[in-house]
mmCIF file of C-alpha atoms and ligand atoms in Angstrom:
data_model
loop_
_atom_site.group_PDB
_atom_site.id
_atom_site.type_symbol
_atom_site.label_atom_id
_atom_site.label_comp_id
_atom_site.label_asym_id
_atom_site.label_seq_id
_atom_site.Cartn_x
_atom_site.Cartn_y
_atom_site.Cartn_z
ATOM 1 C CA MET A 23 -15.249 1.033 -11.385
ATOM 2 C CA THR A 24 -14.154 -0.730 -8.194
ATOM 3 C CA ARG A 25 -10.502 -1.696 -8.388
ATOM 4 C CA GLY A 26 -8.605 -4.337 -6.672
ATOM 5 C CA LEU A 27 -5.874 -4.250 -3.891
ATOM 6 C CA ALA A 28 -4.057 -7.353 -3.016
ATOM 7 C CA LEU A 29 -2.033 -8.644 -0.032
ATOM 8 C CA LEU A 30 0.495 -11.036 -1.422
ATOM 9 C CA GLY A 31 2.219 -13.346 1.315
ATOM 10 C CA HIS A 32 2.378 -16.932 2.339
ATOM 11 C CA ASN A 33 0.443 -18.588 5.132
ATOM 12 C CA ILE A 34 -1.374 -15.296 5.999
ATOM 13 C CA SER A 35 -4.588 -16.627 7.529
ATOM 14 C CA TYR A 36 -3.755 -14.426 10.540
ATOM 15 C CA THR A 37 -3.730 -11.062 8.692
ATOM 16 C CA LEU A 38 -5.913 -8.215 9.852
ATOM 17 C CA SER A 39 -5.232 -6.154 6.689
ATOM 18 C CA PRO A 40 -8.366 -7.035 4.518
ATOM 19 C CA LEU A 41 -10.483 -6.054 7.644
ATOM 20 C CA ILE A 42 -8.569 -2.852 8.038
ATOM 21 C CA HIS A 43 -8.564 -1.767 4.431
ATOM 22 C CA ASN A 44 -12.194 -2.812 3.560
ATOM 23 C CA THR A 45 -13.360 -1.077 6.578
ATOM 24 C CA ALA A 46 -11.237 1.880 5.635
ATOM 25 C CA CYS A 47 -12.654 1.851 2.021
ATOM 26 C CA ARG A 48 -16.287 1.803 3.290
ATOM 27 C CA TYR A 49 -15.809 4.613 5.607
ATOM 28 C CA ALA A 50 -13.813 6.901 3.142
ATOM 29 C CA GLY A 51 -16.083 5.992 0.290
ATOM 30 C CA ALA A 52 -13.053 4.618 -1.801
ATOM 31 C CA GLU A 53 -13.989 2.177 -4.451
ATOM 32 C CA TYR A 54 -11.551 -0.475 -3.949
ATOM 33 C CA VAL A 55 -11.759 -4.093 -2.680
ATOM 34 C CA TYR A 56 -8.718 -5.475 -0.658
ATOM 35 C CA LEU A 57 -7.998 -9.362 -1.073
ATOM 36 C CA PRO A 58 -5.488 -11.644 0.690
ATOM 37 C CA VAL A 59 -3.764 -13.845 -1.851
ATOM 38 C CA ASP A 60 -1.684 -16.720 -0.909
ATOM 39 C CA ILE A 61 1.459 -16.802 -3.045
ATOM 40 C CA SER A 62 4.081 -19.500 -2.548
ATOM 41 C CA PRO A 63 7.834 -18.623 -2.846
ATOM 42 C CA GLY A 64 9.068 -18.377 -6.413
ATOM 43 C CA LYS A 65 5.451 -17.577 -7.710
ATOM 44 C CA LEU A 66 5.682 -13.722 -6.940
ATOM 45 C CA SER A 67 6.385 -12.653 -10.570
ATOM 46 C CA ASN A 68 3.515 -14.580 -11.880
ATOM 47 C CA ALA A 69 1.340 -13.003 -9.230
ATOM 48 C CA LEU A 70 2.317 -9.512 -9.970
ATOM 49 C CA ASP A 71 1.802 -10.139 -13.864
ATOM 50 C CA ALA A 72 -1.695 -11.358 -12.968
ATOM 51 C CA LEU A 73 -2.406 -8.148 -10.922
ATOM 52 C CA ARG A 74 -1.362 -6.098 -13.841
ATOM 53 C CA LEU A 75 -3.626 -8.059 -16.274
ATOM 54 C CA LEU A 76 -6.444 -7.671 -13.976
ATOM 55 C CA GLY A 77 -6.156 -3.909 -13.448
ATOM 56 C CA PHE A 78 -5.196 -4.011 -9.759
ATOM 57 C CA ALA A 79 -4.334 -0.688 -8.235
ATOM 58 C CA GLY A 80 -1.701 -2.164 -6.024
ATOM 59 C CA GLY A 81 -1.300 -3.870 -2.756
ATOM 60 C CA ASN A 82 0.676 -4.859 0.263
ATOM 61 C CA VAL A 83 3.506 -7.641 0.298
ATOM 62 C CA THR A 84 4.372 -9.569 3.388
ATOM 63 C CA ILE A 85 6.439 -12.579 4.526
ATOM 64 C CA PRO A 86 8.263 -14.030 2.623
ATOM 65 C CA HIS A 87 8.127 -11.770 -0.397
ATOM 66 C CA LYS A 88 9.095 -8.233 0.954
ATOM 67 C CA ILE A 89 12.723 -8.455 -0.376
ATOM 68 C CA GLU A 90 12.021 -10.689 -3.405
ATOM 69 C CA ILE A 91 9.662 -8.054 -4.907
ATOM 70 C CA MET A 92 12.438 -5.475 -5.306
ATOM 71 C CA LYS A 93 13.608 -7.702 -8.284
ATOM 72 C CA PHE A 94 10.326 -7.020 -10.168
ATOM 73 C CA ILE A 95 9.413 -3.375 -9.373
ATOM 74 C CA ASP A 96 10.065 -0.416 -12.007
ATOM 75 C CA SER A 97 10.597 2.332 -9.367
ATOM 76 C CA ILE A 98 11.221 2.630 -5.657
ATOM 77 C CA SER A 99 10.591 5.121 -2.999
ATOM 78 C CA GLU A 100 13.502 6.477 -1.065
ATOM 79 C CA THR A 101 12.455 4.862 2.313
ATOM 80 C CA ALA A 102 12.002 1.366 0.562
ATOM 81 C CA ARG A 103 15.380 1.691 -1.134
ATOM 82 C CA ARG A 104 17.070 2.613 2.295
ATOM 83 C CA ILE A 105 15.246 -0.330 4.251
ATOM 84 C CA GLY A 106 15.855 -2.774 1.216
ATOM 85 C CA ALA A 107 12.311 -4.098 1.318
ATOM 86 C CA VAL A 108 8.725 -3.136 0.041
ATOM 87 C CA ASN A 109 5.571 -3.645 2.074
ATOM 88 C CA THR A 110 3.258 -1.549 -0.337
ATOM 89 C CA PHE A 111 3.121 -1.229 -4.068
ATOM 90 C CA THR A 112 1.051 0.636 -6.605
ATOM 91 C CA ILE A 113 0.521 -0.250 -10.226
ATOM 92 C CA ALA A 114 -0.071 2.506 -12.741
ATOM 93 C CA ASP A 115 -0.311 1.897 -16.517
ATOM 94 C CA GLY A 116 1.444 -1.460 -15.914
ATOM 95 C CA SER A 117 4.402 0.150 -14.028
ATOM 96 C CA LEU A 118 5.061 -1.090 -10.564
ATOM 97 C CA THR A 119 6.397 1.239 -7.677
ATOM 98 C CA GLY A 120 7.538 0.052 -4.398
ATOM 99 C CA HIS A 121 7.045 1.837 -1.017
ATOM 100 C CA ASN A 122 7.688 0.849 2.508
ATOM 101 C CA THR A 123 5.242 2.216 5.191
ATOM 102 C CA ASP A 124 6.624 0.164 8.044
ATOM 103 C CA ALA A 125 9.293 2.476 9.257
ATOM 104 C CA ASP A 126 6.901 5.537 9.327
ATOM 105 C CA GLY A 127 4.212 3.284 10.712
ATOM 106 C CA PHE A 128 6.530 2.320 13.424
ATOM 107 C CA PHE A 129 7.378 5.889 14.190
ATOM 108 C CA TYR A 130 3.873 7.396 14.268
ATOM 109 C CA GLY A 131 2.543 4.307 16.087
ATOM 110 C CA TYR A 132 4.924 5.025 19.082
ATOM 111 C CA GLU A 133 5.728 8.638 18.807
ATOM 112 C CA GLY A 134 5.426 9.263 22.547
ATOM 113 C CA GLU A 135 7.573 6.384 23.508
ATOM 114 C CA LEU A 136 10.231 6.917 20.908
ATOM 115 C CA SER A 137 10.697 10.648 21.858
ATOM 116 C CA GLU A 138 11.960 9.361 25.283
ATOM 117 C CA LEU A 139 14.418 7.066 23.568
ATOM 118 C CA HIS A 140 16.382 9.995 21.975
ATOM 119 C CA GLY A 141 19.992 9.720 23.154
ATOM 120 C CA GLU A 142 19.274 6.452 25.016
ATOM 121 C CA PRO A 143 20.397 2.776 24.373
ATOM 122 C CA VAL A 144 17.956 0.695 22.596
ATOM 123 C CA LEU A 145 17.981 -3.046 22.200
ATOM 124 C CA ILE A 146 16.441 -4.445 19.032
ATOM 125 C CA LEU A 147 15.625 -8.242 19.087
ATOM 126 C CA GLY A 148 15.684 -9.751 15.648
ATOM 127 C CA THR A 149 17.242 -8.995 12.528
ATOM 128 C CA GLY A 150 14.598 -9.585 9.679
ATOM 129 C CA GLY A 151 12.494 -7.149 7.591
ATOM 130 C CA ALA A 152 10.716 -5.663 10.518
ATOM 131 C CA ALA A 153 13.832 -4.873 12.323
ATOM 132 C CA ARG A 154 15.277 -3.196 9.254
ATOM 133 C CA ALA A 155 12.163 -0.792 9.246
ATOM 134 C CA VAL A 156 12.458 -0.248 12.977
ATOM 135 C CA LEU A 157 16.340 0.585 12.644
ATOM 136 C CA ASP A 158 15.620 3.149 9.902
ATOM 137 C CA ALA A 159 12.794 4.816 12.059
ATOM 138 C CA LEU A 160 15.071 4.850 15.148
ATOM 139 C CA ALA A 161 18.142 6.071 13.196
ATOM 140 C CA ILE A 162 16.587 8.796 11.196
ATOM 141 C CA ARG A 163 13.917 9.965 13.616
ATOM 142 C CA THR A 164 14.792 8.968 17.172
ATOM 143 C CA ARG A 165 18.740 9.081 17.148
ATOM 144 C CA PRO A 166 19.292 6.615 20.071
ATOM 145 C CA ALA A 167 22.855 6.924 21.779
ATOM 146 C CA LEU A 168 23.634 3.153 21.254
ATOM 147 C CA LEU A 169 21.898 0.467 19.306
ATOM 148 C CA LEU A 170 22.344 -3.169 20.559
ATOM 149 C CA ILE A 171 21.221 -5.633 17.933
ATOM 150 C CA ALA A 172 20.444 -9.291 19.004
ATOM 151 C CA GLY A 173 19.855 -12.092 16.644
ATOM 152 C CA ARG A 174 20.745 -15.779 15.798
ATOM 153 C CA SER A 175 22.303 -14.986 12.334
ATOM 154 C CA GLU A 176 25.791 -13.258 12.313
ATOM 155 C CA GLY A 177 25.305 -12.298 8.739
ATOM 156 C CA ARG A 178 22.072 -10.629 9.430
ATOM 157 C CA ILE A 179 23.250 -8.686 12.521
ATOM 158 C CA GLU A 180 26.258 -7.481 10.322
ATOM 159 C CA ALA A 181 23.840 -6.308 7.553
ATOM 160 C CA LEU A 182 21.795 -4.445 10.381
ATOM 161 C CA MET A 183 24.949 -2.925 11.766
ATOM 162 C CA ASN A 184 25.977 -1.698 8.297
ATOM 163 C CA GLN A 185 22.678 -0.210 7.836
ATOM 164 C CA ALA A 186 23.056 1.697 11.166
ATOM 165 C CA ASN A 187 26.542 2.886 10.233
ATOM 166 C CA SER A 188 25.186 4.088 6.894
ATOM 167 C CA TYR A 189 22.903 6.427 8.803
ATOM 168 C CA GLY A 190 25.772 7.745 10.844
ATOM 169 C CA ILE A 191 25.084 5.755 13.964
ATOM 170 C CA LYS A 192 28.395 5.163 15.332
ATOM 171 C CA GLU A 193 27.564 3.237 18.608
ATOM 172 C CA VAL A 194 26.330 -0.072 17.392
ATOM 173 C CA GLU A 195 26.834 -3.518 19.058
ATOM 174 C CA ALA A 196 26.117 -7.060 18.310
ATOM 175 C CA VAL A 197 24.407 -9.036 21.007
ATOM 176 C CA PRO A 198 24.723 -12.736 21.143
ATOM 177 C CA TRP A 199 21.461 -14.765 20.887
ATOM 178 C CA ASN A 200 21.704 -16.450 24.365
ATOM 179 C CA LYS A 201 20.488 -16.040 27.881
ATOM 180 C CA ASP A 202 23.459 -14.213 29.152
ATOM 181 C CA GLY A 203 23.859 -12.040 26.147
ATOM 182 C CA LEU A 204 20.299 -10.875 26.052
ATOM 183 C CA TYR A 205 20.261 -10.213 29.980
ATOM 184 C CA ARG A 206 23.305 -8.058 29.890
ATOM 185 C CA ALA A 207 22.073 -6.131 26.819
ATOM 186 C CA ALA A 208 18.661 -5.484 28.707
ATOM 187 C CA ILE A 209 20.279 -3.977 31.729
ATOM 188 C CA ARG A 210 22.111 -1.612 29.500
ATOM 189 C CA ALA A 211 19.049 -0.621 27.311
ATOM 190 C CA LYS A 212 16.289 1.671 28.096
ATOM 191 C CA GLY A 213 14.241 0.743 24.979
ATOM 192 C CA ILE A 214 13.622 -2.923 24.023
ATOM 193 C CA ILE A 215 11.890 -3.521 20.561
ATOM 194 C CA GLN A 216 10.998 -7.274 20.005
ATOM 195 C CA THR A 217 10.785 -7.838 16.295
ATOM 196 C CA THR A 218 10.893 -11.880 16.032
ATOM 197 C CA PRO A 219 7.737 -13.683 15.400
ATOM 198 C CA ILE A 220 8.223 -15.612 18.841
ATOM 199 C CA GLY A 221 5.110 -15.405 20.752
ATOM 200 C CA SER A 222 2.765 -14.909 17.798
ATOM 201 C CA SER A 223 -0.042 -17.146 16.991
ATOM 202 C CA SER A 224 2.490 -19.551 15.380
ATOM 203 C CA TYR A 225 4.652 -19.672 18.380
ATOM 204 C CA ILE A 226 1.869 -19.232 21.137
ATOM 205 C CA GLY A 227 3.076 -19.160 24.591
ATOM 206 C CA MET A 228 6.654 -18.924 23.784
ATOM 207 C CA SER A 229 8.822 -16.012 24.566
ATOM 208 C CA PRO A 230 12.202 -14.860 22.782
ATOM 209 C CA VAL A 231 13.778 -14.358 26.349
ATOM 210 C CA GLU A 232 14.065 -16.370 29.453
ATOM 211 C CA VAL A 233 11.868 -15.629 32.778
ATOM 212 C CA SER A 234 15.041 -14.128 34.265
ATOM 213 C CA PHE A 235 15.128 -11.462 31.794
ATOM 214 C CA PRO A 236 15.637 -8.126 33.709
ATOM 215 C CA PHE A 237 12.382 -6.083 32.685
ATOM 216 C CA SER A 238 12.016 -3.109 34.845
ATOM 217 C CA GLU A 239 10.150 0.144 35.395
ATOM 218 C CA ASN A 240 12.879 1.938 33.576
ATOM 219 C CA HIS A 241 12.211 -0.041 30.227
ATOM 220 C CA ILE A 242 10.028 1.150 27.359
ATOM 221 C CA VAL A 243 9.112 -2.184 25.430
ATOM 222 C CA ILE A 244 7.609 -2.740 22.185
ATOM 223 C CA ASP A 245 6.557 -6.086 20.816
ATOM 224 C CA LEU A 246 5.656 -5.676 17.006
ATOM 225 C CA ILE A 247 3.286 -8.862 17.275
ATOM 226 C CA TYR A 248 -0.436 -8.167 17.520
ATOM 227 C CA ASP A 249 -2.043 -11.501 17.448
ATOM 228 C CA PRO A 250 -2.125 -12.242 20.432
ATOM 229 C CA THR A 251 -2.454 -8.761 21.619
ATOM 230 C CA GLU A 252 -0.497 -9.655 24.682
ATOM 231 C CA THR A 253 2.391 -11.998 24.275
ATOM 232 C CA SER A 254 4.331 -13.842 27.131
ATOM 233 C CA PHE A 255 7.076 -11.391 26.433
ATOM 234 C CA LEU A 256 4.717 -8.344 26.865
ATOM 235 C CA SER A 257 3.003 -9.587 29.940
ATOM 236 C CA ALA A 258 6.487 -10.291 31.654
ATOM 237 C CA ALA A 259 7.516 -6.713 30.906
ATOM 238 C CA ARG A 260 4.184 -5.164 32.258
ATOM 239 C CA LYS A 261 4.330 -7.314 35.468
ATOM 240 C CA ARG A 262 7.712 -5.900 36.116
ATOM 241 C CA GLY A 263 6.561 -2.258 35.630
ATOM 242 C CA SER A 264 7.875 -1.587 32.266
ATOM 243 C CA ARG A 265 5.790 0.452 29.859
ATOM 244 C CA ALA A 266 4.764 -1.998 27.192
ATOM 245 C CA SER A 267 2.983 -1.789 23.930
ATOM 246 C CA ASN A 268 2.025 -4.374 21.319
ATOM 247 C CA GLY A 269 2.100 -4.213 17.437
ATOM 248 C CA LEU A 270 -1.516 -2.759 16.754
ATOM 249 C CA PRO A 271 -0.272 0.928 16.706
ATOM 250 C CA MET A 272 2.377 0.055 14.174
ATOM 251 C CA LEU A 273 -0.204 -2.199 12.063
ATOM 252 C CA LEU A 274 -2.693 0.657 12.015
ATOM 253 C CA ASN A 275 -0.180 3.441 11.106
ATOM 254 C CA GLN A 276 1.477 1.585 8.398
ATOM 255 C CA ALA A 277 -1.968 0.727 6.922
ATOM 256 C CA ALA A 278 -3.162 4.288 7.019
ATOM 257 C CA LEU A 279 -0.017 5.401 5.051
ATOM 258 C CA ALA A 280 -0.445 2.516 2.358
ATOM 259 C CA PHE A 281 -4.250 3.572 2.113
ATOM 260 C CA THR A 282 -3.319 7.130 1.264
ATOM 261 C CA ILE A 283 -0.625 6.000 -1.229
ATOM 262 C CA TRP A 284 -3.332 3.977 -3.106
ATOM 263 C CA THR A 285 -6.477 6.184 -2.801
ATOM 264 C CA GLY A 286 -5.148 9.673 -2.149
ATOM 265 C CA LEU A 287 -7.757 9.871 0.737
ATOM 266 C CA SER A 288 -7.352 10.271 4.526
ATOM 267 C CA PHE A 289 -7.499 6.940 6.515
ATOM 268 C CA PRO A 290 -10.600 6.948 8.857
ATOM 269 C CA LEU A 291 -8.498 5.938 11.960
ATOM 270 C CA THR A 292 -11.122 5.952 14.779
ATOM 271 C CA GLU A 293 -13.707 3.818 12.793
ATOM 272 C CA VAL A 294 -10.895 1.289 11.568
ATOM 273 C CA GLN A 295 -9.576 1.060 15.245
ATOM 274 C CA ASN A 296 -13.018 0.598 16.734
ATOM 275 C CA THR A 297 -13.766 -2.358 14.027
ATOM 276 C CA VAL A 298 -10.447 -4.019 14.665
ATOM 277 C CA GLN A 299 -10.898 -3.831 18.568
ATOM 278 C CA GLN A 300 -14.324 -5.444 18.194
ATOM 279 C CA HIS A 301 -12.760 -8.176 16.013
ATOM 280 C CA ILE A 302 -9.967 -8.718 18.476
ATOM 281 C CA GLN A 303 -12.306 -9.203 21.361
ATOM 282 C CA GLN A 304 -14.594 -11.688 19.415
ATOM 283 C CA HIS A 305 -11.945 -13.825 17.265
ATOM 284 C CA MET A 306 -8.300 -13.453 18.137
ATOM 285 C CA THR A 307 -5.819 -15.701 19.809
ATOM 286 C CA MET A 308 -5.612 -15.585 23.667
ATOM 287 C CA ASP A 309 -2.290 -16.416 24.959
ATOM 288 C CA LEU A 310 -3.174 -17.667 28.604
HETATM 289 P P1 NAP B 404 11.292 -11.935 9.020
HETATM 290 O O1 NAP B 404 11.914 -11.103 8.061
HETATM 291 O O2 NAP B 404 11.254 -13.373 8.739
HETATM 292 O O3 NAP B 404 12.272 -11.992 10.315
HETATM 293 C C1 NAP B 404 12.276 -12.622 11.473
HETATM 294 C C2 NAP B 404 13.261 -12.458 12.458
HETATM 295 O O4 NAP B 404 12.955 -13.190 13.583
HETATM 296 C C3 NAP B 404 14.573 -12.876 11.914
HETATM 297 O O5 NAP B 404 15.733 -12.270 12.532
HETATM 298 C C4 NAP B 404 14.616 -14.346 12.550
HETATM 299 O O6 NAP B 404 15.944 -14.933 12.650
HETATM 300 C C5 NAP B 404 14.095 -14.141 13.694
HETATM 301 N N1 NAP B 404 13.418 -15.447 14.313
HETATM 302 C C6 NAP B 404 12.471 -16.197 13.717
HETATM 303 N N2 NAP B 404 12.396 -17.339 14.351
HETATM 304 C C7 NAP B 404 13.161 -17.246 15.527
HETATM 305 C C8 NAP B 404 13.491 -18.104 16.636
HETATM 306 N N3 NAP B 404 12.835 -19.251 16.789
HETATM 307 N N4 NAP B 404 14.442 -17.723 17.319
HETATM 308 C C9 NAP B 404 15.176 -16.634 17.217
HETATM 309 N N5 NAP B 404 14.972 -15.799 16.133
HETATM 310 C C10 NAP B 404 13.947 -16.016 15.327
HETATM 311 O O7 NAP B 404 9.888 -11.337 9.549
HETATM 312 P P2 NAP B 404 9.598 -9.887 9.705
HETATM 313 O O8 NAP B 404 8.900 -9.391 8.595
HETATM 314 O O9 NAP B 404 10.689 -9.258 10.311
HETATM 315 O O10 NAP B 404 8.338 -9.988 10.802
HETATM 316 C C11 NAP B 404 8.750 -10.407 12.273
HETATM 317 C C12 NAP B 404 7.488 -10.175 13.085
HETATM 318 O O11 NAP B 404 7.066 -8.907 13.154
HETATM 319 C C13 NAP B 404 6.275 -10.975 12.618
HETATM 320 O O12 NAP B 404 5.704 -11.519 13.706
HETATM 321 C C14 NAP B 404 5.389 -9.936 12.107
HETATM 322 O O13 NAP B 404 3.825 -10.211 12.104
HETATM 323 C C15 NAP B 404 5.748 -8.889 12.959
HETATM 324 N N6 NAP B 404 5.321 -7.511 12.138
HETATM 325 C C16 NAP B 404 4.412 -6.653 12.683
HETATM 326 C C17 NAP B 404 4.223 -5.443 11.951
HETATM 327 C C18 NAP B 404 3.175 -4.660 12.643
HETATM 328 O O14 NAP B 404 2.729 -3.690 11.899
HETATM 329 N N7 NAP B 404 2.886 -4.598 13.968
HETATM 330 C C19 NAP B 404 4.844 -5.102 10.912
HETATM 331 C C20 NAP B 404 5.898 -6.053 10.287
HETATM 332 C C21 NAP B 404 6.192 -7.184 10.906
HETATM 333 P P3 NAP B 404 16.766 -15.579 11.461
HETATM 334 O O15 NAP B 404 17.236 -14.470 10.533
HETATM 335 O O16 NAP B 404 17.914 -16.180 12.134
HETATM 336 O O17 NAP B 404 15.795 -16.533 10.795
#
């Protein structure tokens, strides 16, 4: 019998996950159907009860439910516990298990780039859920020499700094969210990871940094946004010779890991990648 997988989020019309997972199911011969479900804040618990009742096998959670869901799960993977957020869940015999595939998805998506950041200074822009997953992957696998954390909320910066310290990373500095603070941090950094939604289809044409931001050919730049595929931030980095990547490698790799958790099957990466590329050429936002 075909079983359901749900993406629980709010304002998620931009998502590529249904295309990714339904394509993967078709090529892998997995009998599942993946559906996006818009759930308002405060309604997550009801939505999870409904999925249990309907016999869903699990799903993904995205903004704004990634942390909230922690209250309703019965068990949690080690990675999700460390990060403090869940992006993937399974339901078996009514019991809900939370996982987080964002950190490993980030690591496998940019393995080549991240290997060059070992022992180097890295600047993270943003302090939300994605930043926590990026920090986990960097701290556990890449081991940068210094982490520079830039955000507009002092409380959230402090939480990330504590997270970094808990992994034994001693060199961590807060960066003020202003032109001068970001400029100075970029000069010191080799890696720059952009984790805010600024520049995404909801903030089209905008950039988290000023035009004077000192991108150079020494920088490795990753923007987690994948719609548009080239943000103003990425295109400025590329123009100044930085090695720059968008969020698609992370998106595909976190999806591949989630797919295997639900189905026990290998993810048909090439076929999904080709389908997603075709879709992007035909339908997605162009940041002109
Ligand atoms: P989140 O938890 O809501 O965090 C967003 C972060 O961006 C927060 O630090 C927030 O600051 C900051 N921010 C938002 N608007 C801002 C503004 N106007 N000026 C300065 N800072 C601002 O969201 P998330 O889950 O981390 O996701 C962030 C982005 O990453 C989204 O675009 C998402 O699509 C993308 N993402 C991509 C992948 C992938 O696979 N490629 C995976 C996960 C996420 P405050 O805390 O001050 O609000």
